[in-house]
CSV table of C-alpha atoms and ligand atoms in Angstrom, one decimal:
chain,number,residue,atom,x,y,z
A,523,UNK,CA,90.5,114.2,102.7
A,524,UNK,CA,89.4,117.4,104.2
A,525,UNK,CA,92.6,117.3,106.2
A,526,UNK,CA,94.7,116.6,103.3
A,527,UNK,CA,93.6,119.7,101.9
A,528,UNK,CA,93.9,122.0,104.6
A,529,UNK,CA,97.0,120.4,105.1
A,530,UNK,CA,98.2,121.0,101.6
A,531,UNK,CA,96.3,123.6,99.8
A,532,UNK,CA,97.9,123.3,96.7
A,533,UNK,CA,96.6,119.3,96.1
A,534,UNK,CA,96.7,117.8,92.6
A,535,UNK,CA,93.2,116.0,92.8
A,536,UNK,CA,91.8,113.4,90.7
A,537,UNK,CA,87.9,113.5,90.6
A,538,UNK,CA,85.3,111.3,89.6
A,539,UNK,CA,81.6,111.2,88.2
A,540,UNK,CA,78.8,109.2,89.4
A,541,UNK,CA,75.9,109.4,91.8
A,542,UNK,CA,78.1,107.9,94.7
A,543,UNK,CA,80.3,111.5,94.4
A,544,UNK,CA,77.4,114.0,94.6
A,545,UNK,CA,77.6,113.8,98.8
A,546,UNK,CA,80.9,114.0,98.8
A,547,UNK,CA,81.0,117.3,96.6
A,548,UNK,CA,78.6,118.6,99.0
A,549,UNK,CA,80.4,118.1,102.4
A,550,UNK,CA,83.8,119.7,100.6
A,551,UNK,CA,81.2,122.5,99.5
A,552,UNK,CA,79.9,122.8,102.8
A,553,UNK,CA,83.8,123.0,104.3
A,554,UNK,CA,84.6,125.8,101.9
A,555,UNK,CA,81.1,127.6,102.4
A,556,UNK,CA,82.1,127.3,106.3
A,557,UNK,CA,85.9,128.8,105.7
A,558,UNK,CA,87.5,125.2,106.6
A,559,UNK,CA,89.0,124.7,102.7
A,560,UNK,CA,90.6,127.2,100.1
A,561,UNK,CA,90.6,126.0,96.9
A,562,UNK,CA,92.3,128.7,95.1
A,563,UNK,CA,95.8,126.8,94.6
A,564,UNK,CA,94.4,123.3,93.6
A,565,UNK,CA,94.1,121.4,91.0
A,566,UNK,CA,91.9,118.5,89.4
A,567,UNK,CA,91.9,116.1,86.9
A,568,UNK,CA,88.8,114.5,86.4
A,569,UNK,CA,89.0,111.0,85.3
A,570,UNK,CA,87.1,111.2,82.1
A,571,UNK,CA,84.6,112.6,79.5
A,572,UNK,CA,82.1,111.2,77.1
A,573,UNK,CA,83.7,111.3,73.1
A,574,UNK,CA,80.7,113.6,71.4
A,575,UNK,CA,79.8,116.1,74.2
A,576,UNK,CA,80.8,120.0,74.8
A,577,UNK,CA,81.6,120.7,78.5
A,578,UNK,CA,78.3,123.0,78.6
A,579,UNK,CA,75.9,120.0,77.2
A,580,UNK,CA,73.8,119.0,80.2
A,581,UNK,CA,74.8,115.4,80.0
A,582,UNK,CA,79.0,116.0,80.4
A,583,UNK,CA,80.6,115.3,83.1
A,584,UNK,CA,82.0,119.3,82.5
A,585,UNK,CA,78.2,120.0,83.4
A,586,UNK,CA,78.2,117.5,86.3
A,587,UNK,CA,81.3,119.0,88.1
A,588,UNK,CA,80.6,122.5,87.5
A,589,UNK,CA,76.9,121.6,89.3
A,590,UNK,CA,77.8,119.6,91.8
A,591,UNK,CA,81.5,121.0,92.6
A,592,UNK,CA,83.6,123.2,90.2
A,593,UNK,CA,81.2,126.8,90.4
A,594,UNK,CA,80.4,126.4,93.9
A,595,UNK,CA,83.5,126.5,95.1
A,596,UNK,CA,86.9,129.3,94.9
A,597,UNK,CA,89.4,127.1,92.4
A,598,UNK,CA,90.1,128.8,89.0
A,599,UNK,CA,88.7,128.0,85.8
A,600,UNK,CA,92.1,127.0,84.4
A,601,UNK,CA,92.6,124.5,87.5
A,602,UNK,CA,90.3,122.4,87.0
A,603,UNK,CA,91.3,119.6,84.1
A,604,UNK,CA,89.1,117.5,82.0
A,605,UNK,CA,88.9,115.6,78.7
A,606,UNK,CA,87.3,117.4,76.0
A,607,UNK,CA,84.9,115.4,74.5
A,608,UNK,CA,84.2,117.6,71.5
A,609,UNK,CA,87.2,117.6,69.5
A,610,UNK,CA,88.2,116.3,65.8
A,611,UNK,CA,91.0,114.2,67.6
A,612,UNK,CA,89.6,112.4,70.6
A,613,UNK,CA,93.2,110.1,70.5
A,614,UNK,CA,95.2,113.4,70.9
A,615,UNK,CA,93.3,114.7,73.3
A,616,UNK,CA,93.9,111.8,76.1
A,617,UNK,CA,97.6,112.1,75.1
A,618,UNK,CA,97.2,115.8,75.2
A,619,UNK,CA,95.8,115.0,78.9
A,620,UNK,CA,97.7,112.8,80.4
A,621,UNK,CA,100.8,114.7,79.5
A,622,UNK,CA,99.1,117.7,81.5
A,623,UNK,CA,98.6,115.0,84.6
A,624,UNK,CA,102.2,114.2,84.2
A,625,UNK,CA,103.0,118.1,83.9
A,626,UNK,CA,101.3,118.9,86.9
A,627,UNK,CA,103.2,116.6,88.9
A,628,UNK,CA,100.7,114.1,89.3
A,629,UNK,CA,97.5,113.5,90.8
A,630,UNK,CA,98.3,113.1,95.3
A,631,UNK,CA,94.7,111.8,95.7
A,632,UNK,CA,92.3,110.0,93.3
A,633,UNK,CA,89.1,109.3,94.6
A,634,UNK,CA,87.2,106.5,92.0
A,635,UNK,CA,83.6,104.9,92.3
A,636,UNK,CA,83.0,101.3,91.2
A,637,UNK,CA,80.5,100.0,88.5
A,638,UNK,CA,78.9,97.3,89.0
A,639,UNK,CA,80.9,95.7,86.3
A,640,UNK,CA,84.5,96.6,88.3
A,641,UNK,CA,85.1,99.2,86.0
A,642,UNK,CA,87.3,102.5,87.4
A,643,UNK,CA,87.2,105.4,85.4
A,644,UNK,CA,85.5,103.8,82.2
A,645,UNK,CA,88.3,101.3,81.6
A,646,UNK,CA,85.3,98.3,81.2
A,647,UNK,CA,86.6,94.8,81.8
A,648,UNK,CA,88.7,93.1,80.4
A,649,UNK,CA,90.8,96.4,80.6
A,650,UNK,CA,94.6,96.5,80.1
A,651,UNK,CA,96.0,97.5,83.6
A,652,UNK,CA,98.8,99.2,82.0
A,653,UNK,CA,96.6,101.6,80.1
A,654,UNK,CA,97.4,105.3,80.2
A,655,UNK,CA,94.6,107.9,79.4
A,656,UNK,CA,92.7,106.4,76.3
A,657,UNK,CA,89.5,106.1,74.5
A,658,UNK,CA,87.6,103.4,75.4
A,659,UNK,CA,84.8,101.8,74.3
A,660,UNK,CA,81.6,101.8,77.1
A,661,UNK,CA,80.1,98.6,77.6
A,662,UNK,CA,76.1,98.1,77.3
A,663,UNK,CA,75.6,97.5,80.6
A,664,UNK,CA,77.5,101.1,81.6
A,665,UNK,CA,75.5,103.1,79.2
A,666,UNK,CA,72.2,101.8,80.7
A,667,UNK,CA,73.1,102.8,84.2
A,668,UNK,CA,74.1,106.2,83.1
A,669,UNK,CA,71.2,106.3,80.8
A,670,UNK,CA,69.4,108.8,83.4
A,671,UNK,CA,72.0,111.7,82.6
A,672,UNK,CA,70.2,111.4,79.1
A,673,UNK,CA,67.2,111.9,77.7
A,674,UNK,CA,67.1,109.3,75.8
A,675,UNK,CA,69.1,106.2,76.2
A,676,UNK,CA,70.0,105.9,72.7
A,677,UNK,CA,71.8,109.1,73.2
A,678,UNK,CA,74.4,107.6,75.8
A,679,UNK,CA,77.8,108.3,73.6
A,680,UNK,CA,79.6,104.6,72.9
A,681,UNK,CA,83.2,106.3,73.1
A,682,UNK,CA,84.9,108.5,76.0
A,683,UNK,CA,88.1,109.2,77.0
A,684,UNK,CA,89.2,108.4,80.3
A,685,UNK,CA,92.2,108.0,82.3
A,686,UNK,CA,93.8,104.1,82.1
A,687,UNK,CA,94.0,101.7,84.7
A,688,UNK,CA,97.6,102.8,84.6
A,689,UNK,CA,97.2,106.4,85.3
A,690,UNK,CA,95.5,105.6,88.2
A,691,UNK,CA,97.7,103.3,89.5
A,692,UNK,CA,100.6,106.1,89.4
A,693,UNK,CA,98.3,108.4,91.9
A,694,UNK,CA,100.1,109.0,95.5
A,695,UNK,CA,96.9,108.3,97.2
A,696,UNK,CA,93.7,106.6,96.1
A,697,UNK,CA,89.9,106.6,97.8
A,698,UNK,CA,87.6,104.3,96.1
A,699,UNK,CA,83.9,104.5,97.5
A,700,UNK,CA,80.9,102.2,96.4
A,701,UNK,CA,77.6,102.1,97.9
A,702,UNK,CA,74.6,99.6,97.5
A,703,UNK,CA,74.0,96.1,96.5
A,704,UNK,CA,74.9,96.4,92.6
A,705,UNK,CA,78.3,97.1,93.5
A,706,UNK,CA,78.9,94.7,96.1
A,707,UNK,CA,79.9,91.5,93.6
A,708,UNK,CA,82.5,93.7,92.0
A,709,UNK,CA,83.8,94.8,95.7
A,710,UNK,CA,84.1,91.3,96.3
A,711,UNK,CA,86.0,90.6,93.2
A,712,UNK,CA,88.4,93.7,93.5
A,713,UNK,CA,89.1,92.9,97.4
A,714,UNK,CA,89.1,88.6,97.4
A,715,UNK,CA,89.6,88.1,93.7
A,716,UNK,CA,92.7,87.8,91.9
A,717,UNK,CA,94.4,90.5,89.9
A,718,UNK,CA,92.4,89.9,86.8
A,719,UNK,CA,91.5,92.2,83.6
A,720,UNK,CA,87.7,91.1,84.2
A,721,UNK,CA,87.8,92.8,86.8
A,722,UNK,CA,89.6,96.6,86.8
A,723,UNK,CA,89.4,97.6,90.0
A,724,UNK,CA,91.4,94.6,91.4
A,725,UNK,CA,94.7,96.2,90.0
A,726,UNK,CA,94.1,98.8,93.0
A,727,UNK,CA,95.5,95.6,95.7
A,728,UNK,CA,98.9,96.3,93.6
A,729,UNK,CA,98.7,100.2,95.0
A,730,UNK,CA,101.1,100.7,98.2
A,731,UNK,CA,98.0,103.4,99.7
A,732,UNK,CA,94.6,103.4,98.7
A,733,UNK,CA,90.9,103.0,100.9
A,734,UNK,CA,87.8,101.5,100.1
A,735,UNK,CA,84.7,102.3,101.4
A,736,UNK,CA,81.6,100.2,101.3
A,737,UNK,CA,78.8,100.5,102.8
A,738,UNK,CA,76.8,97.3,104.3
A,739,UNK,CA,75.2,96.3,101.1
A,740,UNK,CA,78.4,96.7,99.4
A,741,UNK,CA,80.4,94.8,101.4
A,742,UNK,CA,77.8,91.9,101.6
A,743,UNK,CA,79.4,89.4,99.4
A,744,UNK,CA,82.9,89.9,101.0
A,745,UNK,CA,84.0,86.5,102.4
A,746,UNK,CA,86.3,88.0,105.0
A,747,UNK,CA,84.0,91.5,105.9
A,748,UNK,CA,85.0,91.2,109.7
B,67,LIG,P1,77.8,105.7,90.3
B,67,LIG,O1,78.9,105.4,89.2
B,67,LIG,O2,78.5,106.4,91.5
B,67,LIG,O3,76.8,106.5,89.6
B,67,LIG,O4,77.3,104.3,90.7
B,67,LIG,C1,80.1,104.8,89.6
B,67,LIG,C2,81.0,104.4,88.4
B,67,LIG,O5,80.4,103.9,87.4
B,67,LIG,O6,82.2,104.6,88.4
């Protein structure tokens, strides 16, 4: 990745959210800190936003990337894409955005993390695999494991908006990482499994270039691992 974007300094990136991400922000931080990346021509879409929050609230994703990515590094304000969550029209606002994916070109590399329900982005199973950016309902079992962005888990939004399966599918290149044993029944099911709305992240083994890495306890119930 790092490559790529030395390579290519004016990348359309898709980012993602999530506990798995926050090391990889930091080594791309560390490569800018060190001179090895220029990030003053890219540009990223983040895959989603909770329906509800401003991007300063402490609980957006908005917050998250800026921490953990956006102000730490040299790529404009205006560069760096991502649903509003506070608006009167949450629908027109993921058409808004994925007309400004389309308009940039679209995304060259989309890195995703898995739930532990096989969700990518927040398209919870059974997703349409079609989908272009929408807003989605968030299953129970989502809002609990991001319950600790919250103070309370009550206050865990039910709605975002969020790239589709479909978006995702039309990046160039796409690098899906999960780590630890919640994840690893979904990484079976997205790897050996079929195709299957129960399971979003299985539409990725229609994708001509995508990677997926696991860690051991991820890649535990693979059938096939060797
Ligand atoms: P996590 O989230 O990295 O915090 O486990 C991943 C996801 O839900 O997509």
């Amino acid at each position: 990745m790092v490559r790529n974007l030395e390579q290519r300094p004016d990348t359309v990136l898709g980012l993602a959210t999530g506990g798995t991400m926050e090391p990889v922000y930091a080594r791309l931080v560390a490569d800018y800190t060190a001179g090895h990346i220029d990030f003053s021509a890219i540009r990223t879409f983040n895959l989603d936003e909770y329906v509800g929050l401003a991007p300063d609230d402490p609980s957006s994703f908005m917050h998250y990337m800026r921490k953990h990515f956006l102000n730490r590094i040299n790529i404009p304000a205006e560069n760096a894409y991502i649903p509003r969550g506070n608006v009167a029209d949450a629908h027109a606002e993921a058409m808004r955005y994925e007309y400004a994916i389309v308009a940039s070109g679209g995304v060259d590399l989309q890195l995703l993390g898995l739930g532990a329900n096989g969700h990518i982005g927040f398209n919870e199973p059974p997703a349409i695999l079609s989908s272009l950016t929408h807003v989605a309902a968030l299953t129970q079992a989502t809002r609990a494991a991001n319950a600790r962005y919250f103070d309370k888990p009550c206050n865990v939004p039910r709605h975002a908006i969020t790239m589709g399966v479909g978006t995702i599918m039309r990046a160039k290149e796409i690098v899906l990482l999960a780590i630890g044993a919640e994840k690893a029944e979904a990484a079976a099911n997205m790897i050996e499994g079929q195709v299957h709305e129960n399971c979003p992240a299985s539409a990725l083994q229609d994708h001509r270039k995508v990677t997926v890495v696991l860690d051991q306890k991820a890649a535990a119930r693979l059938k096939h691992a060797r």
